PDB file of C-alpha atoms and ligand atoms in Angstrom:
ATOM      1  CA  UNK T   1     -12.622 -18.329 -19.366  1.00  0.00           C
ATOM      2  CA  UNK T   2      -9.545 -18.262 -17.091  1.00  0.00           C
ATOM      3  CA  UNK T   3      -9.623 -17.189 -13.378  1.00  0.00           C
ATOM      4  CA  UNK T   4      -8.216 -13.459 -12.816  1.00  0.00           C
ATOM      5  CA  UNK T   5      -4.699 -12.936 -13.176  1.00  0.00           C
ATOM      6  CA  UNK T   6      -2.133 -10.816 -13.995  1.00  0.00           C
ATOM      7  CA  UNK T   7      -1.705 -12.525 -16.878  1.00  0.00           C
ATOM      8  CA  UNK T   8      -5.060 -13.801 -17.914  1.00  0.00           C
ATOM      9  CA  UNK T   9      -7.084 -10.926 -16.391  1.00  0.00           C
ATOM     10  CA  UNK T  10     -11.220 -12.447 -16.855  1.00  0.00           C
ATOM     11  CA  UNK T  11     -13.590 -13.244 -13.794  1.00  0.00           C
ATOM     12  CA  UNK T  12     -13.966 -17.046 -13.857  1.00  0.00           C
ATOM     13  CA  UNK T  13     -18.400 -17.039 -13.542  1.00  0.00           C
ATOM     14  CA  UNK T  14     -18.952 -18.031 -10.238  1.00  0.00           C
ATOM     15  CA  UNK T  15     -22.387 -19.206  -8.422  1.00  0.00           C
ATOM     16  CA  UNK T  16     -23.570 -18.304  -4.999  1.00  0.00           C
ATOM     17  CA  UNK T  17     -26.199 -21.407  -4.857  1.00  0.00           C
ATOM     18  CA  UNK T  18     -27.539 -23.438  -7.879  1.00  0.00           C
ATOM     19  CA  UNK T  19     -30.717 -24.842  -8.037  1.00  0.00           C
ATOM     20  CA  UNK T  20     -30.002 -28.163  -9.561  1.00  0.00           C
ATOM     21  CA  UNK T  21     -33.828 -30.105  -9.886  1.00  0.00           C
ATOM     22  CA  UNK T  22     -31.937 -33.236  -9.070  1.00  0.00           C
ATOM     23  CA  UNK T  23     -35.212 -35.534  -6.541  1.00  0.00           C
ATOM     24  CA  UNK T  24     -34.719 -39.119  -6.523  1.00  0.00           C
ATOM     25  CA  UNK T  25     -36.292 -40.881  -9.074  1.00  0.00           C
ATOM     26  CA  UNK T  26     -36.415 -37.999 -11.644  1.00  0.00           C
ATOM     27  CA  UNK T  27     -33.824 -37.317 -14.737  1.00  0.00           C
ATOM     28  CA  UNK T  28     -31.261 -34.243 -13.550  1.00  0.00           C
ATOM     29  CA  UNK T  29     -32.841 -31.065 -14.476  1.00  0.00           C
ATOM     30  CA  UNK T  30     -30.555 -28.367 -15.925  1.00  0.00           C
ATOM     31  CA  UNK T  31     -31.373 -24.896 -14.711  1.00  0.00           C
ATOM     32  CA  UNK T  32     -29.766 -21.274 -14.566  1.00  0.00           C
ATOM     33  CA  UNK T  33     -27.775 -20.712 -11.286  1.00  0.00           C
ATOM     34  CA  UNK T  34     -29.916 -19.074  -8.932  1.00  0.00           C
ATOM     35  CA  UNK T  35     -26.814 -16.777  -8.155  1.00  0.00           C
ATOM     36  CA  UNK T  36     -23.216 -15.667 -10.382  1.00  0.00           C
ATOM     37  CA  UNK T  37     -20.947 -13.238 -11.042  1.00  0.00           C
ATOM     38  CA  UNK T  38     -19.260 -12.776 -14.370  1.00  0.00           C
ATOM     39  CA  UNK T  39     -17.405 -10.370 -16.674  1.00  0.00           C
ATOM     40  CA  UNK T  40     -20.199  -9.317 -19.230  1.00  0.00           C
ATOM     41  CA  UNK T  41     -19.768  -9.910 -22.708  1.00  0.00           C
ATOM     42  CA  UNK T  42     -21.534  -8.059 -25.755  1.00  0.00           C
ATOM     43  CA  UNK T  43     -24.154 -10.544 -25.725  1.00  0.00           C
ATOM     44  CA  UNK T  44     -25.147  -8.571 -22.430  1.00  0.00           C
ATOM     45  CA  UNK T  45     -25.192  -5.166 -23.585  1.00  0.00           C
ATOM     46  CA  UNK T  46     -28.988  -5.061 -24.308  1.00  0.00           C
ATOM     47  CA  UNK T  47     -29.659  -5.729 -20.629  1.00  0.00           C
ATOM     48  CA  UNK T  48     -27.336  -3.241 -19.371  1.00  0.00           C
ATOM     49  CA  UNK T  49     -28.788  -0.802 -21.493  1.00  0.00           C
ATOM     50  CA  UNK T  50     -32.424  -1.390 -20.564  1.00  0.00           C
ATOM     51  CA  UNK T  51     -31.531  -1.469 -17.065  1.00  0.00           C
ATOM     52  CA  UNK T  52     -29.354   2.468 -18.035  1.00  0.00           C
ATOM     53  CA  UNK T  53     -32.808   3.218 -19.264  1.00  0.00           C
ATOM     54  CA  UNK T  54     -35.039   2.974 -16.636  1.00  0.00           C
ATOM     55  CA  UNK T  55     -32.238   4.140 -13.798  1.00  0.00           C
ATOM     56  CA  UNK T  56     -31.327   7.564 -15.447  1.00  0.00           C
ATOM     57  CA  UNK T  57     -32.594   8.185 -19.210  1.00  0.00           C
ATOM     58  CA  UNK T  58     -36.319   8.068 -17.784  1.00  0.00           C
ATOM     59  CA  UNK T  59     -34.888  10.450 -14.772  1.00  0.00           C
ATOM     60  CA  UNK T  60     -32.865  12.922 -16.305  1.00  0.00           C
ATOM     61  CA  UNK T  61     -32.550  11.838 -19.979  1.00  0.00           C
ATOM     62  CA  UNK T  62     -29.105  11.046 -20.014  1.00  0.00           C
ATOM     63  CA  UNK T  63     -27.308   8.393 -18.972  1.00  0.00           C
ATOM     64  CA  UNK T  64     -23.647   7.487 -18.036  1.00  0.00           C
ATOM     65  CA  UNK T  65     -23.461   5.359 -21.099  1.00  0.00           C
ATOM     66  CA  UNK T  66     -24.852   4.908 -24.494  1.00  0.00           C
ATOM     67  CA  UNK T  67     -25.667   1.748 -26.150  1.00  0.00           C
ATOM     68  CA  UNK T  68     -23.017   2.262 -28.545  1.00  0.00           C
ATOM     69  CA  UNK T  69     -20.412   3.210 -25.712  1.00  0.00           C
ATOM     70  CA  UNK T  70     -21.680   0.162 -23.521  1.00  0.00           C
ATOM     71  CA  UNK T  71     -20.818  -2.187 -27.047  1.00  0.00           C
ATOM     72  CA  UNK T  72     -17.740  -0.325 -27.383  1.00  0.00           C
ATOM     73  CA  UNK T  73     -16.619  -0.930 -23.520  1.00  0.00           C
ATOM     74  CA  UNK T  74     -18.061  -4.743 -23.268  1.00  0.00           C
ATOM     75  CA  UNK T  75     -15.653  -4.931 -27.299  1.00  0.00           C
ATOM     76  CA  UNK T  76     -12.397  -2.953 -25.507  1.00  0.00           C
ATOM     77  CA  UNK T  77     -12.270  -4.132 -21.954  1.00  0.00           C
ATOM     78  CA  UNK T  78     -15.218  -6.717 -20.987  1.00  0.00           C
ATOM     79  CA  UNK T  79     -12.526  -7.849 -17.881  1.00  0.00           C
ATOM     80  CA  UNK T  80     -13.333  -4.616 -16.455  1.00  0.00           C
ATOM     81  CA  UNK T  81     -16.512  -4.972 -16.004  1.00  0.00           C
ATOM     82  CA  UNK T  82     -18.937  -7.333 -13.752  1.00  0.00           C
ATOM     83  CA  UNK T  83     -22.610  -8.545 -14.090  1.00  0.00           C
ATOM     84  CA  UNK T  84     -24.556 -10.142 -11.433  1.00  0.00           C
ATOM     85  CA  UNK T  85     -27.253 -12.609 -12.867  1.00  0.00           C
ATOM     86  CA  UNK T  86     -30.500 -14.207 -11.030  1.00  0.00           C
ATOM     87  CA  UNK T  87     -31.665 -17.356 -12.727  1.00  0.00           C
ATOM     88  CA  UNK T  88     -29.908 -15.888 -16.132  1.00  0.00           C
ATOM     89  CA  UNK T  89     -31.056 -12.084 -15.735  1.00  0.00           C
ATOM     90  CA  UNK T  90     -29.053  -9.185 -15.207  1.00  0.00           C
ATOM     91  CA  UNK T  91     -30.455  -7.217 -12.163  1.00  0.00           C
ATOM     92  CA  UNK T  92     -27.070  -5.539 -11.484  1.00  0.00           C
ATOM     93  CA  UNK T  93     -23.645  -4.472 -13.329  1.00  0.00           C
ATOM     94  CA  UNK T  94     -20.634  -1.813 -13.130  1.00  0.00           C
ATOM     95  CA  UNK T  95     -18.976  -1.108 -16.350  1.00  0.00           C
ATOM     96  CA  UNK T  96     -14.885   0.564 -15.803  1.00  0.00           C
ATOM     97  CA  UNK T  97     -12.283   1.114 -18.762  1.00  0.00           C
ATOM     98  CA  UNK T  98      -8.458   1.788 -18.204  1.00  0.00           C
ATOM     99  CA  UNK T  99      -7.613   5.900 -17.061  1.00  0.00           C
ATOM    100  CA  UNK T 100      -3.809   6.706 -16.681  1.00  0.00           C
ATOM    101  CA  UNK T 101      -4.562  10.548 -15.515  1.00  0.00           C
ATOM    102  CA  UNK T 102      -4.797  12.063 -12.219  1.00  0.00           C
ATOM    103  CA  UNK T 103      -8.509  13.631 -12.874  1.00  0.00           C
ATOM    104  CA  UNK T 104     -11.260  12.685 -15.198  1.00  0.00           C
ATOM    105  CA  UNK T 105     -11.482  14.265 -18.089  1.00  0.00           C
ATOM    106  CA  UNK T 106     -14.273  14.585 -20.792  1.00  0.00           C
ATOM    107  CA  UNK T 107     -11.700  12.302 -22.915  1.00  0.00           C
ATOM    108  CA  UNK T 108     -12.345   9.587 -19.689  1.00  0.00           C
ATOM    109  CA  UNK T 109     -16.075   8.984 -21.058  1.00  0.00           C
ATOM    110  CA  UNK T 110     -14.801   7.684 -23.889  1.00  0.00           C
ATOM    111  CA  UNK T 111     -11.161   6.561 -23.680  1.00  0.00           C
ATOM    112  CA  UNK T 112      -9.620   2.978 -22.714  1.00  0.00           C
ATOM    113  CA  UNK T 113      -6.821   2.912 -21.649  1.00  0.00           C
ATOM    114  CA  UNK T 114      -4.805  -0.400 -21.909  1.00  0.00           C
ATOM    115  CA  UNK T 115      -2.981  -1.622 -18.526  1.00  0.00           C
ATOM    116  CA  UNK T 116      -3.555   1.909 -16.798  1.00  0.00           C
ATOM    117  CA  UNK T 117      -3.331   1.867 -13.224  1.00  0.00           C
ATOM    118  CA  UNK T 118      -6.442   3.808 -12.447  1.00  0.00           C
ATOM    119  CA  UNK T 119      -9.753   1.911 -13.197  1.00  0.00           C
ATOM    120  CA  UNK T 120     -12.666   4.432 -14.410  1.00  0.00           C
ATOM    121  CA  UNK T 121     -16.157   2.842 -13.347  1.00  0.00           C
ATOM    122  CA  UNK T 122     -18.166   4.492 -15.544  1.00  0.00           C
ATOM    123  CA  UNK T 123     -21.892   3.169 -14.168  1.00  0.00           C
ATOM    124  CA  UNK T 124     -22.496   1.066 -11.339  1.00  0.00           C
ATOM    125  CA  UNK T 125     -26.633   0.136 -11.578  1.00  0.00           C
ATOM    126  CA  UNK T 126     -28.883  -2.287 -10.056  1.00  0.00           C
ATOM    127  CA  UNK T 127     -32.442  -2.930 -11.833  1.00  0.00           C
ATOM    128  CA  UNK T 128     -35.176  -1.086 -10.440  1.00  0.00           C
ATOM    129  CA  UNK T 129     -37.188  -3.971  -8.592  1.00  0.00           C
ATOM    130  CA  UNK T 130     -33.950  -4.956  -6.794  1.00  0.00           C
ATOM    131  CA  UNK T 131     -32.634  -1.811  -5.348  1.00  0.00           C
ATOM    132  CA  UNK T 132     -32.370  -0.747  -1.237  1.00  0.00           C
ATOM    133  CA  UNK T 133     -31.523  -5.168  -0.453  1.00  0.00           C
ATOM    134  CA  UNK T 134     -27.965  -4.141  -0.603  1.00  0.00           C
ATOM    135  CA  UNK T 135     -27.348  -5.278  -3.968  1.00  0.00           C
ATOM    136  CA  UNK T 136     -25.514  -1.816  -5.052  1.00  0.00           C
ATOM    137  CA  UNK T 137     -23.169  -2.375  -2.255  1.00  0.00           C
ATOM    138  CA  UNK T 138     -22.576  -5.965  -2.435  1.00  0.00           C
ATOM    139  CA  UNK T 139     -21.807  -5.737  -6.301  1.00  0.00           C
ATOM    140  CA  UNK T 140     -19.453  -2.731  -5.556  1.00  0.00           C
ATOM    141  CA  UNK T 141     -17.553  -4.503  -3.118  1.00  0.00           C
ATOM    142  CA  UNK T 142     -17.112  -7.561  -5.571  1.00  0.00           C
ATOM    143  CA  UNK T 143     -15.800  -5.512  -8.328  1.00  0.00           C
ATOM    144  CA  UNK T 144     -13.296  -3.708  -6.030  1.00  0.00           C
ATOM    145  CA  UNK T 145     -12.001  -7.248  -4.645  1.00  0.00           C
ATOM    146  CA  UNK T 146     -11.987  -8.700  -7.806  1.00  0.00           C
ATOM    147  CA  UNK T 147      -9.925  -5.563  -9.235  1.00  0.00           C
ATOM    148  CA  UNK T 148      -7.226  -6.071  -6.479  1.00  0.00           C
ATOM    149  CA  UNK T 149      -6.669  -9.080  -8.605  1.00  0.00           C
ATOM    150  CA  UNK T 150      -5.511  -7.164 -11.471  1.00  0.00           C
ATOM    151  CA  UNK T 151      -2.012  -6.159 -10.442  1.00  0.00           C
ATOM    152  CA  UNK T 152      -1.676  -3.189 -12.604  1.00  0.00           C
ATOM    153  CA  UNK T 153      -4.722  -1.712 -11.146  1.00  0.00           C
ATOM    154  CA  UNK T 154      -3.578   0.860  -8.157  1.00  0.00           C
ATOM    155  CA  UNK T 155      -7.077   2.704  -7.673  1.00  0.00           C
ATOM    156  CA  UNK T 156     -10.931   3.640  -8.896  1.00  0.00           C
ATOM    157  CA  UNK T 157     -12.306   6.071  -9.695  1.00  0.00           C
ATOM    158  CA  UNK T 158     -15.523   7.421 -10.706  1.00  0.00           C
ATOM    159  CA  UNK T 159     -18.482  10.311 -10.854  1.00  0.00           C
ATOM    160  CA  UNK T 160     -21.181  10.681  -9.089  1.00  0.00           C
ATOM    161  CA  UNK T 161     -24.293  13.367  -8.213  1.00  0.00           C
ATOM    162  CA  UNK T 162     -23.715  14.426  -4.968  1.00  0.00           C
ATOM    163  CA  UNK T 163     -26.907  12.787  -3.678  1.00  0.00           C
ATOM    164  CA  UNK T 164     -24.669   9.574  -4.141  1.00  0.00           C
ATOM    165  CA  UNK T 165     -21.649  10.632  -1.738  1.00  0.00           C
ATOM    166  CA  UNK T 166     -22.694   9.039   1.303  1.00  0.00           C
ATOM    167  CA  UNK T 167     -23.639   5.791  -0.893  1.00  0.00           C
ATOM    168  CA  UNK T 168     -20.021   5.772  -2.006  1.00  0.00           C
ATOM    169  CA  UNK T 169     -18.257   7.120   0.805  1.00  0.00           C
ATOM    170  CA  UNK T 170     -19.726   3.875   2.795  1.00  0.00           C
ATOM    171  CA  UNK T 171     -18.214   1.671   0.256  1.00  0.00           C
ATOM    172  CA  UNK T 172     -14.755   3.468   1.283  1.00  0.00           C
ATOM    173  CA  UNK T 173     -14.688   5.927  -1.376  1.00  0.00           C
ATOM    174  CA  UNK T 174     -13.439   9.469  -0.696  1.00  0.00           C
ATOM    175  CA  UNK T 175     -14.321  12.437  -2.265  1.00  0.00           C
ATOM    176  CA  UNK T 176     -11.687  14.225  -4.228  1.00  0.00           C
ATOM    177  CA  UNK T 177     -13.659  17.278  -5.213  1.00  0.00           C
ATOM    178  CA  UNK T 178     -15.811  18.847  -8.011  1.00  0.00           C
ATOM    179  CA  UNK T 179     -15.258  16.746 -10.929  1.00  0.00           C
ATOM    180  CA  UNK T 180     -14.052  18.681 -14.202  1.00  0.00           C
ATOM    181  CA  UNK T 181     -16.622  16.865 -16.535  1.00  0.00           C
ATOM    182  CA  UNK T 182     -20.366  17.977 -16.569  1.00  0.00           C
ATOM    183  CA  UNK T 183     -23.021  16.482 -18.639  1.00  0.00           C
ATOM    184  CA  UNK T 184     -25.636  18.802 -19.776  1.00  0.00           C
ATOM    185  CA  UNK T 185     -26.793  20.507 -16.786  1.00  0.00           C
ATOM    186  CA  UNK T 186     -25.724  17.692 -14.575  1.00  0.00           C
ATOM    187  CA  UNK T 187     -22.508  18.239 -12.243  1.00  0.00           C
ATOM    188  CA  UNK T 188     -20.682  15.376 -10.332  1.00  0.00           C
ATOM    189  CA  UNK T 189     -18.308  14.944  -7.515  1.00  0.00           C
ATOM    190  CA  UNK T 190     -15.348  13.222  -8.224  1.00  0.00           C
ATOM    191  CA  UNK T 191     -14.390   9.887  -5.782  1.00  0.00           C
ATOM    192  CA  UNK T 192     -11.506   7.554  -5.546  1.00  0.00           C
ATOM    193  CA  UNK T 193     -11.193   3.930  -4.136  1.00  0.00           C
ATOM    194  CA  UNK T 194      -7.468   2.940  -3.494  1.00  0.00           C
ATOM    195  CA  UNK T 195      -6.713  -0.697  -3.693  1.00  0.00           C
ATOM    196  CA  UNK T 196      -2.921  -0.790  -2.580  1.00  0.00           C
ATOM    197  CA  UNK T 197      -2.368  -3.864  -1.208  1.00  0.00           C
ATOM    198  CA  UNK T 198       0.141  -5.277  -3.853  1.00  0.00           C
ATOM    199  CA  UNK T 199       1.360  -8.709  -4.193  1.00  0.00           C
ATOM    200  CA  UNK T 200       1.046  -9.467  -0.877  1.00  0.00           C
ATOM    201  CA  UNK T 201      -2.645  -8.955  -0.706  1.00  0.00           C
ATOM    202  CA  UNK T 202      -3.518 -10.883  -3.677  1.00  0.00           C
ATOM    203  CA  UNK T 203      -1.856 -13.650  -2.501  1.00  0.00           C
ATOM    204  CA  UNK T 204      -3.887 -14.099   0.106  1.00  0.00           C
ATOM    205  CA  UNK T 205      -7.232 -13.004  -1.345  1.00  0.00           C
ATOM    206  CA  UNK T 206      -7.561 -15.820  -3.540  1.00  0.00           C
ATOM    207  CA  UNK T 207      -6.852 -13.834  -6.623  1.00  0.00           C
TER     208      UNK T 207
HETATM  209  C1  ACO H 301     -20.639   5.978 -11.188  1.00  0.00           C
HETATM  210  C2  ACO H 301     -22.147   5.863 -11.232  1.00  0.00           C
HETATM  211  O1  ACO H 301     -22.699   5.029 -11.910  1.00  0.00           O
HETATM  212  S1  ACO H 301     -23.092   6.917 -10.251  1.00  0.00           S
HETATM  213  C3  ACO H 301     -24.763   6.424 -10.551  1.00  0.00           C
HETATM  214  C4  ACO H 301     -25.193   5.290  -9.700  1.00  0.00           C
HETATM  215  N1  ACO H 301     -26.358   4.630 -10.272  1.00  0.00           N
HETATM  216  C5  ACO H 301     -27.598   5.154 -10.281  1.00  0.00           C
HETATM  217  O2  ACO H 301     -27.877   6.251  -9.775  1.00  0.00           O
HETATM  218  C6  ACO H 301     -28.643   4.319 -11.000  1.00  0.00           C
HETATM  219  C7  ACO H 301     -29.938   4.201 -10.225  1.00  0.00           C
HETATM  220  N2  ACO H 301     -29.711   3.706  -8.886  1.00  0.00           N
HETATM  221  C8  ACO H 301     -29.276   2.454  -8.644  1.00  0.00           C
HETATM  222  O3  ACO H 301     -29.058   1.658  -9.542  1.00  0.00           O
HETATM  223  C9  ACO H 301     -29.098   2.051  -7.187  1.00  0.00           C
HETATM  224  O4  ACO H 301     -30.051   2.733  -6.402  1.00  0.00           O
HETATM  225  C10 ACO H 301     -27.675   2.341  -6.617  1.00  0.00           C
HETATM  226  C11 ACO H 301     -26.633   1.641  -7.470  1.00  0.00           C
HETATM  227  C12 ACO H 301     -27.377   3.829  -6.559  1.00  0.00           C
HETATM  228  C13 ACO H 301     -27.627   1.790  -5.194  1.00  0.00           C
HETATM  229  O5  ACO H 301     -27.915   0.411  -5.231  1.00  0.00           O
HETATM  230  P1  ACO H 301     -28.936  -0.223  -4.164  1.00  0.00           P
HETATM  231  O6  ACO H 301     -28.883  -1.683  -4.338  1.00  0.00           O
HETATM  232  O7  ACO H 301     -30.260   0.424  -4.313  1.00  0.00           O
HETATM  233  O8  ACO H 301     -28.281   0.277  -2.814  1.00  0.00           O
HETATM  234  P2  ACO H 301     -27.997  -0.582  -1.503  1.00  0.00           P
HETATM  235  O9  ACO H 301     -29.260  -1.268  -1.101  1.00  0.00           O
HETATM  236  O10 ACO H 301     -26.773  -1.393  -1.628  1.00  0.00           O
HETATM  237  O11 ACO H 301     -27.611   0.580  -0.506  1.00  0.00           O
HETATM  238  C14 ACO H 301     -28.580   1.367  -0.044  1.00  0.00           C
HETATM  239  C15 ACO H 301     -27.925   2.606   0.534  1.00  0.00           C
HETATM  240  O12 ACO H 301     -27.600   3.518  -0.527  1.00  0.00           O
HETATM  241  C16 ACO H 301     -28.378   4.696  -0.408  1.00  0.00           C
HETATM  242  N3  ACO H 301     -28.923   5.038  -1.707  1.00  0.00           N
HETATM  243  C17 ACO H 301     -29.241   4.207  -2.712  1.00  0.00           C
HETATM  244  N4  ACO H 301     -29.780   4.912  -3.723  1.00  0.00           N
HETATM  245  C18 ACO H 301     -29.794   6.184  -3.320  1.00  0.00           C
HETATM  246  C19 ACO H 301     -30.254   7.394  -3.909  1.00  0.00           C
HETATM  247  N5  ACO H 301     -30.790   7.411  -5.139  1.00  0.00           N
HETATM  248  N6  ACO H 301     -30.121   8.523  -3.213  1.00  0.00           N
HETATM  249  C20 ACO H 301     -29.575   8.530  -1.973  1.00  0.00           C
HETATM  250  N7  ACO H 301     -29.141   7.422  -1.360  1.00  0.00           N
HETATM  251  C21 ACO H 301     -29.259   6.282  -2.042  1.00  0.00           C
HETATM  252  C22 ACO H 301     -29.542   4.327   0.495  1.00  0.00           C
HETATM  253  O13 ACO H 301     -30.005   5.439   1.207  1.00  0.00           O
HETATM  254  C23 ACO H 301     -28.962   3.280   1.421  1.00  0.00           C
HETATM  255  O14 ACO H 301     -28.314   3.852   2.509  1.00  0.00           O
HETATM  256  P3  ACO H 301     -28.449   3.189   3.957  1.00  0.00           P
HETATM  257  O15 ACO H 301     -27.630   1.918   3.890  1.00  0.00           O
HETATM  258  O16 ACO H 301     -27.870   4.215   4.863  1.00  0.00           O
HETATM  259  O17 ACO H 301     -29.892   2.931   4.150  1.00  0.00           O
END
């Protein structure tokens, strides 16, 4: 996997700490990395889903994203999306596809679009024994520096209940208004994360 660029566009995995087994006398052992960040693949979809599960089927019986959408996102554009792993296990993820129009749109659940500059993030989620330590926020603020990487990318956007405005409004989202695209009974606010920045910016972001 290459590092992200405008032309080779996937998250090289990288590890906060590894915990390596390595006392004198003893053979190396090899272990998972306590710690890492990667694109997900469709190897990871399983997780994600069981994770969607708990956080909002067993809550409101929907969820942002079906297992057959999640497959079809990790298939379409797996570069747009970023898993955080703890000794090999997903406790935290945010799935986006491609969006080249102002406003969602009920099309935006479903649609990638290739090279747009708007970034949908269509679930951000954090397994339930890990949430309030800040991991929702940290992972957030790692997808949004690592999309500054991807120069065709301009801004994010996404949907949320309106519990959830303050959550994203402290990540430096702002609210745009009532979003056009209601699921079942549930409505959602639309907010939007510019990245700007341009060339200059990624050069000196480590992109
Ligand atoms: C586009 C979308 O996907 S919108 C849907 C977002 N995902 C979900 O609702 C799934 C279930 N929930 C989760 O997975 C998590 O609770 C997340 C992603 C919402 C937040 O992640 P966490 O790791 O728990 O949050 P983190 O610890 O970083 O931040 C906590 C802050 O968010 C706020 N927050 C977190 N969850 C909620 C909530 N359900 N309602 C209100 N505020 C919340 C906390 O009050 C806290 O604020 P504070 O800093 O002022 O104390």
């Amino acid at each position: 996997m290459a590092t992200a660029s405008a032309s080779s566009p996937f998250l090289k995995p990288f590890a906060l700490r590894y915990s390596v087994g390595s006392s004198p006398g003893r053979q190396r052992r090899h272990t998972l990395p306590a710690s890492e960040f990667r694109n997900l693949s469709l190897q990871d979809a399983i997780s994600v889903f069981e994770i969607e599960r708990e956080a909002f089927i067993s809550v409101s019986g929907e969820c942002p994203l079906h297992m057959d959408e999640v497959r079809h996102f990790l298939e379409l554009c797996p570069e747009l999306s970023l898993g955080w792993f703890e000794e090999g296990r997903l406790v935290a993820f945010v799935i986006g596809s491609g969006w080249d129009k102002e406003k969602l749109s009920q099309d935006a659940l479903t649609i990638h679009v290739p090279d747009a500059p708007t970034v949908h993030i269509h679930v951000l989620a954090v397994h339930h024994k890990c949430r309030q330590q800040g991991k929702g926020s940290i992972i957030l603020w790692r997808y949004l520096q690592y999309l500054r990487c991807l120069a065709m990318v301009k801004r994010a956007v996404l949907m949320c209940e309106d519990f959830l405005i303050p959550f994203y409004q402290k990540a430096g989202f702002k609210d745009i208004g009532p979003s056009g695209v209601a699921v079942g009974p549930l409505t959602f606010t639309e907010m939007e994360y510019t990245l700007g920045g341009g060339a200059y910016l990624r050069r000196n972001s480590g992109c």
